[in-house]
Each structure stands twice: as structure tokens, then as C-alpha cells.
């Protein structure tokens, strides 16, 4: 990714003086695939993606200048993180694990549990301005942040190239649009599964194929929540919308009385039926994105399989004691299942075929 950035910068610096039009972004997708949705007021261009990439990795974007987007969304972890939950620029601990950004532009909704958040441009405002807890800490720091960027010669060139017909270059709106463009560009379709499913290569071995069959089976029911080309029920592409309410309670916790307990979608809607509901994330690049679940409370893929085989879990000690398997909102698809140790190996083998080494390498 860094190599791509510096090559793009060189091209931009060479051409910016005479450029009148932006360069349309060219999607690298499997045959017949549609690109993700793109807002009419923020079309994808090479110049905006290049600017957004630099901003994404730059701690100057945080209020105190210490944290970048990439501090929590690390390329080597498929733009997720190895921490259980994130830590903001002021040291405050977040209550959720940072989601992978793999194919994030295809999401129907954003964050773990917000049914009304449907564009990257709106989603990016949350880590920038969130105050409970503080993440990037941009609230009331916009002038300071923009001044830092404006004082950087590279940014002067990059903003000019990204927004060639804009009188005010250094604005938070332009910054967000560039960030959204870069994050929207993070597509991953170069896994062994992709080569098997979309390019016709006979590349999966017997164990992996058995794992695929298990994944698609009614016994395990994985496919009901992790469906489609992005292995997530919450998926759209250009020209489509999603009418599916893509949130589920997996029986991770019993309902709690603690004020700080994370109730998922309920925090947005206030509806009883939404207690404990979260969006199923993509399974693409799942080998790189441990720990798992919205709070990072399950460490390995093998432990995740055991959790679903049990139909949820009972927490016997600690802060949130109770039997999540008995939660009244638990998904009807989470009824538990019998699975042998050999079948677990098969299922993990299949999940590993969703790894795209080119996506996490050379970033």
C-alpha cells in the first residue's frame, strides 16, 4: 500500500500543474462483479484515494496528533486490530473491537450495531468526533488539525489534485471525502476461494471442500448470517439497496442490568427486540482479524466454532455472569449443533481459503 501511495504521489506531482480533470478510479473486481455504492457527491478518483491513503496513516488527523486511523485499523490485520477492544488517542478504552475494513464499501450498514448508518462518509465522523469514549478527538480541534495539514507541502499538492475545482481545499468535509474514498477502495477478491469460485480454478483440496460443504449446510447454518460474496448478510453493491435487517443476537451474553453493558442495536433504537443484536461482519480475511466478536472476547477460530456449536455461552464469573444461550432475542439460527473434531479442522481449513495475502501484504 505504501508503494502504491508514493507512486501515485509521483504521478500527481508530475501532472497537477496542468490537470483540469480528476482521474476516475478503476475497480479491480472479479468478472461480472458490480462496484460498491458511491455517493453522487463523492465520486471515486485516483487523486482522492491517494490523498485519503496518506490521511488514513497520518496521526496529524487526531486532535492531539498521536493517533491515525491505521492505529486501530492495521493493514497486517486486514485493517482490524489484535487488541480485544480499541484504545483512543487520549488513552480511553473503547468497548468494541475494531472491525476489519475488508470490502467495507459493500456494507449495507456501518459499525457493529447502527441500522441507520449507511455511508462511509457518515461513519467516518464517528471515530473523528466521538467523545464517549474519545477516539480521534477531533471535536473542537478542527482548526488545529486543518492547519497542520495545510502547513504540509505534500498535502497542499494532494488536496489541490483531489479537489481541483474547489475554492476552499482544507476543510473537514474534503478530508472526510478523501478518507471515505480510500477506505472504499479497500477491496479484497484475491483469495484462494475467489480463484475457485469466480475464476474457475480447481484449487481447493478435499479438506477445504468438506469445510465449504459444512459451512453451507443446514446443520451448521453459517450461511444464513454470513451469506453472499462478502460472507455477510449486510451487503449491497452499486444500484441496489438492502431490505434485510442484518443484525443478530448470538447468545454471547445474557441480558445485564449494568448501565455500561453493550446492548448493540438497542442503544440506537430503544426497542426490546434489538437488545444484544449486532451486525455479522465479513468472514473474508478472518484468519488475520482475531480476536473475534464485537468485544473481542473469543480468541481463536476454533473457539468461535465451539461457541456456535454450543448455541451461545454461559459466563460463570466476571462482570457479566449469565447464560447467553437463554437470551430471549437469540437468533433462531443459533440452536447449536453436533460437530466432530475432524469436521472442525475441515471448517477452519475452508475459512482460511478466504485469506487474501495480497490485501495484507505491502501496505
mmCIF file of C-alpha atoms in Angstrom, residues 54-241:
data_model
loop_
_atom_site.group_PDB
_atom_site.id
_atom_site.type_symbol
_atom_site.label_atom_id
_atom_site.label_comp_id
_atom_site.label_asym_id
_atom_site.label_seq_id
_atom_site.Cartn_x
_atom_site.Cartn_y
_atom_site.Cartn_z
ATOM 1 C CA UNK A 54 -1.981 9.487 3.337
ATOM 2 C CA UNK A 55 -4.588 10.861 5.731
ATOM 3 C CA UNK A 56 -5.503 7.357 6.920
ATOM 4 C CA UNK A 57 -1.953 6.676 8.097
ATOM 5 C CA UNK A 58 -1.281 10.166 9.493
ATOM 6 C CA UNK A 59 -1.551 10.824 13.265
ATOM 7 C CA UNK A 60 -1.872 14.538 12.499
ATOM 8 C CA UNK A 61 -5.550 13.798 11.851
ATOM 9 C CA UNK A 62 -6.214 13.267 15.570
ATOM 10 C CA UNK A 63 -6.812 16.158 17.931
ATOM 11 C CA UNK A 64 -3.603 15.636 19.890
ATOM 12 C CA UNK A 65 -1.568 14.443 16.898
ATOM 13 C CA UNK A 66 -0.865 10.978 18.336
ATOM 14 C CA UNK A 67 -3.205 8.576 16.579
ATOM 15 C CA UNK A 68 -4.072 7.678 12.993
ATOM 16 C CA UNK A 69 -6.979 5.676 11.598
ATOM 17 C CA UNK A 70 -4.380 2.958 10.993
ATOM 18 C CA UNK A 71 -3.594 2.826 14.710
ATOM 19 C CA UNK A 72 -6.712 0.669 15.138
ATOM 20 C CA UNK A 73 -7.215 -0.495 11.538
ATOM 21 C CA UNK A 74 -3.864 -2.120 10.826
ATOM 22 C CA UNK A 75 -3.162 -3.417 7.298
ATOM 23 C CA UNK A 76 -1.420 -6.557 8.568
ATOM 24 C CA UNK A 77 -4.634 -7.493 10.378
ATOM 25 C CA UNK A 78 -6.816 -6.856 7.303
ATOM 26 C CA UNK A 79 -7.397 -3.346 8.650
ATOM 27 C CA UNK A 80 -8.588 -4.586 12.041
ATOM 28 C CA UNK A 81 -6.519 -4.928 15.217
ATOM 29 C CA UNK A 82 -5.137 -7.590 17.527
ATOM 30 C CA UNK A 83 -6.375 -5.818 20.663
ATOM 31 C CA UNK A 84 -9.557 -7.015 22.334
ATOM 32 C CA UNK A 85 -11.019 -3.521 22.106
ATOM 33 C CA UNK A 86 -9.648 -0.261 20.742
ATOM 34 C CA UNK A 87 -7.853 2.492 22.635
ATOM 35 C CA UNK A 88 -8.424 6.117 21.617
ATOM 36 C CA UNK A 89 -5.970 8.974 21.164
ATOM 37 C CA UNK A 90 -6.333 10.090 24.794
ATOM 38 C CA UNK A 91 -5.901 6.580 26.199
ATOM 39 C CA UNK A 92 -9.600 5.867 26.749
ATOM 40 C CA UNK A 93 -10.572 2.259 26.150
ATOM 41 C CA UNK A 94 -13.328 1.619 23.640
ATOM 42 C CA UNK A 95 -15.982 -1.009 24.386
ATOM 43 C CA UNK A 96 -15.810 -2.645 20.933
ATOM 44 C CA UNK A 97 -13.252 -4.365 18.751
ATOM 45 C CA UNK A 98 -12.180 -2.532 15.579
ATOM 46 C CA UNK A 99 -13.858 -4.158 12.579
ATOM 47 C CA UNK A 100 -11.915 -5.226 9.509
ATOM 48 C CA UNK A 101 -12.221 -2.847 6.561
ATOM 49 C CA UNK A 102 -12.147 -5.704 4.040
ATOM 50 C CA UNK A 103 -14.686 -4.815 1.319
ATOM 51 C CA UNK A 104 -16.243 -2.378 3.773
ATOM 52 C CA UNK A 105 -17.731 -0.318 0.931
ATOM 53 C CA UNK A 106 -20.152 -3.185 0.238
ATOM 54 C CA UNK A 107 -21.680 -2.939 3.731
ATOM 55 C CA UNK A 108 -25.365 -2.114 3.915
ATOM 56 C CA UNK A 109 -24.769 -0.512 7.331
ATOM 57 C CA UNK A 110 -21.702 0.522 9.302
ATOM 58 C CA UNK A 111 -20.221 -0.126 12.755
ATOM 59 C CA UNK A 112 -21.243 -3.171 14.738
ATOM 60 C CA UNK A 113 -24.753 -2.039 15.520
ATOM 61 C CA UNK A 114 -26.190 1.019 13.773
ATOM 62 C CA UNK A 115 -29.067 0.294 11.356
ATOM 63 C CA UNK A 116 -29.288 3.915 10.133
ATOM 64 C CA UNK A 117 -25.599 4.448 9.345
ATOM 65 C CA UNK A 118 -25.403 3.680 5.618
ATOM 66 C CA UNK A 119 -22.462 5.601 4.111
ATOM 67 C CA UNK A 120 -18.755 5.655 4.823
ATOM 68 C CA UNK A 121 -18.845 9.444 4.852
ATOM 69 C CA UNK A 122 -21.201 9.395 7.841
ATOM 70 C CA UNK A 123 -19.419 6.512 9.539
ATOM 71 C CA UNK A 124 -16.039 8.254 9.472
ATOM 72 C CA UNK A 125 -17.482 11.103 11.521
ATOM 73 C CA UNK A 126 -17.907 8.746 14.479
ATOM 74 C CA UNK A 127 -14.230 7.943 15.178
ATOM 75 C CA UNK A 128 -13.285 11.537 14.367
ATOM 76 C CA UNK A 129 -15.772 13.186 16.716
ATOM 77 C CA UNK A 130 -16.861 10.552 19.222
ATOM 78 C CA UNK A 131 -16.482 11.770 22.811
ATOM 79 C CA UNK A 132 -17.722 8.758 24.756
ATOM 80 C CA UNK A 133 -15.146 7.421 24.514
ATOM 81 C CA UNK A 134 -12.767 9.768 22.701
ATOM 82 C CA UNK A 135 -11.290 8.133 19.599
ATOM 83 C CA UNK A 136 -9.534 10.549 17.228
ATOM 84 C CA UNK A 137 -10.526 13.523 19.356
ATOM 85 C CA UNK A 138 -11.302 15.989 16.557
ATOM 86 C CA UNK A 139 -14.130 17.749 18.403
ATOM 87 C CA UNK A 140 -13.294 21.482 18.668
ATOM 88 C CA UNK A 141 -9.860 20.700 17.229
ATOM 89 C CA UNK A 142 -10.764 21.109 13.564
ATOM 90 C CA UNK A 143 -8.870 24.380 13.033
ATOM 91 C CA UNK A 144 -5.726 22.930 14.591
ATOM 92 C CA UNK A 145 -5.960 19.720 12.530
ATOM 93 C CA UNK A 146 -6.575 21.526 9.242
ATOM 94 C CA UNK A 147 -3.734 23.951 9.939
ATOM 95 C CA UNK A 148 -1.334 21.048 10.418
ATOM 96 C CA UNK A 149 -2.382 19.614 7.085
ATOM 97 C CA UNK A 150 -2.205 22.970 5.315
ATOM 98 C CA UNK A 151 1.347 23.517 6.578
ATOM 99 C CA UNK A 152 2.452 20.267 4.935
ATOM 100 C CA UNK A 153 3.721 20.809 1.377
ATOM 101 C CA UNK A 154 2.701 17.295 0.312
ATOM 102 C CA UNK A 155 -0.859 17.917 1.433
ATOM 103 C CA UNK A 156 -1.002 21.192 -0.470
ATOM 104 C CA UNK A 157 -0.325 19.255 -3.671
ATOM 105 C CA UNK A 158 -2.599 16.338 -2.769
ATOM 106 C CA UNK A 159 -5.630 18.421 -1.770
ATOM 107 C CA UNK A 160 -5.252 20.533 -4.917
ATOM 108 C CA UNK A 161 -5.206 17.412 -7.081
ATOM 109 C CA UNK A 162 -8.087 15.743 -5.244
ATOM 110 C CA UNK A 163 -10.398 18.771 -5.309
ATOM 111 C CA UNK A 164 -9.278 20.757 -8.380
ATOM 112 C CA UNK A 165 -12.380 22.893 -8.710
ATOM 113 C CA UNK A 166 -12.834 23.710 -5.023
ATOM 114 C CA UNK A 167 -12.017 27.174 -3.686
ATOM 115 C CA UNK A 168 -11.590 26.033 -0.058
ATOM 116 C CA UNK A 169 -9.341 22.996 -0.153
ATOM 117 C CA UNK A 170 -8.611 22.372 3.515
ATOM 118 C CA UNK A 171 -11.971 21.536 5.068
ATOM 119 C CA UNK A 172 -13.137 18.652 7.229
ATOM 120 C CA UNK A 173 -15.690 17.811 4.535
ATOM 121 C CA UNK A 174 -12.951 17.329 1.933
ATOM 122 C CA UNK A 175 -10.879 15.408 4.465
ATOM 123 C CA UNK A 176 -13.762 13.023 5.166
ATOM 124 C CA UNK A 177 -14.490 12.578 1.464
ATOM 125 C CA UNK A 178 -10.865 11.660 0.777
ATOM 126 C CA UNK A 179 -10.770 9.217 3.699
ATOM 127 C CA UNK A 180 -14.016 7.624 2.531
ATOM 128 C CA UNK A 181 -12.609 7.255 -0.981
ATOM 129 C CA UNK A 182 -9.514 5.464 0.265
ATOM 130 C CA UNK A 183 -11.450 3.137 2.578
ATOM 131 C CA UNK A 184 -13.945 2.455 -0.225
ATOM 132 C CA UNK A 185 -11.019 1.346 -2.404
ATOM 133 C CA UNK A 186 -10.050 -1.454 0.013
ATOM 134 C CA UNK A 187 -11.478 -4.372 -1.942
ATOM 135 C CA UNK A 188 -10.299 -7.927 -1.486
ATOM 136 C CA UNK A 189 -11.066 -10.573 -4.122
ATOM 137 C CA UNK A 190 -7.783 -12.423 -4.468
ATOM 138 C CA UNK A 191 -8.204 -15.308 -2.038
ATOM 139 C CA UNK A 192 -7.940 -18.968 -2.939
ATOM 140 C CA UNK A 193 -11.718 -19.179 -2.566
ATOM 141 C CA UNK A 194 -12.132 -16.381 -5.135
ATOM 142 C CA UNK A 195 -9.893 -18.187 -7.575
ATOM 143 C CA UNK A 196 -12.022 -21.306 -7.070
ATOM 144 C CA UNK A 197 -15.457 -19.644 -7.149
ATOM 145 C CA UNK A 198 -15.021 -16.785 -9.635
ATOM 146 C CA UNK A 199 -12.093 -17.776 -11.845
ATOM 147 C CA UNK A 200 -12.827 -21.491 -12.196
ATOM 148 C CA UNK A 201 -9.552 -22.749 -10.749
ATOM 149 C CA UNK A 202 -9.644 -26.261 -9.273
ATOM 150 C CA UNK A 203 -7.572 -25.096 -6.328
ATOM 151 C CA UNK A 204 -9.278 -26.224 -3.105
ATOM 152 C CA UNK A 205 -8.235 -29.545 -1.554
ATOM 153 C CA UNK A 206 -10.569 -32.202 -0.162
ATOM 154 C CA UNK A 207 -10.474 -30.875 3.398
ATOM 155 C CA UNK A 208 -11.290 -27.345 2.265
ATOM 156 C CA UNK A 209 -14.157 -28.574 0.099
ATOM 157 C CA UNK A 210 -15.574 -30.556 3.007
ATOM 158 C CA UNK A 211 -15.334 -27.386 5.074
ATOM 159 C CA UNK A 212 -17.221 -25.440 2.404
ATOM 160 C CA UNK A 213 -19.933 -28.088 2.408
ATOM 161 C CA UNK A 214 -20.208 -27.823 6.204
ATOM 162 C CA UNK A 215 -20.355 -24.026 6.014
ATOM 163 C CA UNK A 216 -23.275 -24.217 3.573
ATOM 164 C CA UNK A 217 -25.099 -26.972 5.469
ATOM 165 C CA UNK A 218 -28.382 -26.576 7.339
ATOM 166 C CA UNK A 219 -26.779 -28.354 10.285
ATOM 167 C CA UNK A 220 -24.310 -25.538 10.960
ATOM 168 C CA UNK A 221 -26.365 -22.680 9.406
ATOM 169 C CA UNK A 222 -23.303 -20.415 8.921
ATOM 170 C CA UNK A 223 -24.628 -19.310 5.544
ATOM 171 C CA UNK A 224 -27.733 -17.622 6.965
ATOM 172 C CA UNK A 225 -25.775 -14.812 8.621
ATOM 173 C CA UNK A 226 -22.555 -14.934 6.590
ATOM 174 C CA UNK A 227 -24.033 -15.095 3.098
ATOM 175 C CA UNK A 228 -23.263 -13.807 -0.360
ATOM 176 C CA UNK A 229 -19.976 -12.875 -1.996
ATOM 177 C CA UNK A 230 -18.855 -10.889 1.059
ATOM 178 C CA UNK A 231 -19.842 -13.563 3.581
ATOM 179 C CA UNK A 232 -22.062 -11.119 5.444
ATOM 180 C CA UNK A 233 -25.823 -10.687 5.359
ATOM 181 C CA UNK A 234 -25.296 -6.907 5.436
ATOM 182 C CA UNK A 235 -24.170 -6.440 1.823
ATOM 183 C CA UNK A 236 -25.101 -4.153 -1.086
ATOM 184 C CA UNK A 237 -23.491 -3.103 -4.362
ATOM 185 C CA UNK A 238 -23.969 -0.281 -6.843
ATOM 186 C CA UNK A 239 -27.580 0.123 -7.882
ATOM 187 C CA UNK A 240 -29.023 -1.987 -5.062
ATOM 188 C CA UNK A 241 -30.351 -1.468 -1.564
#
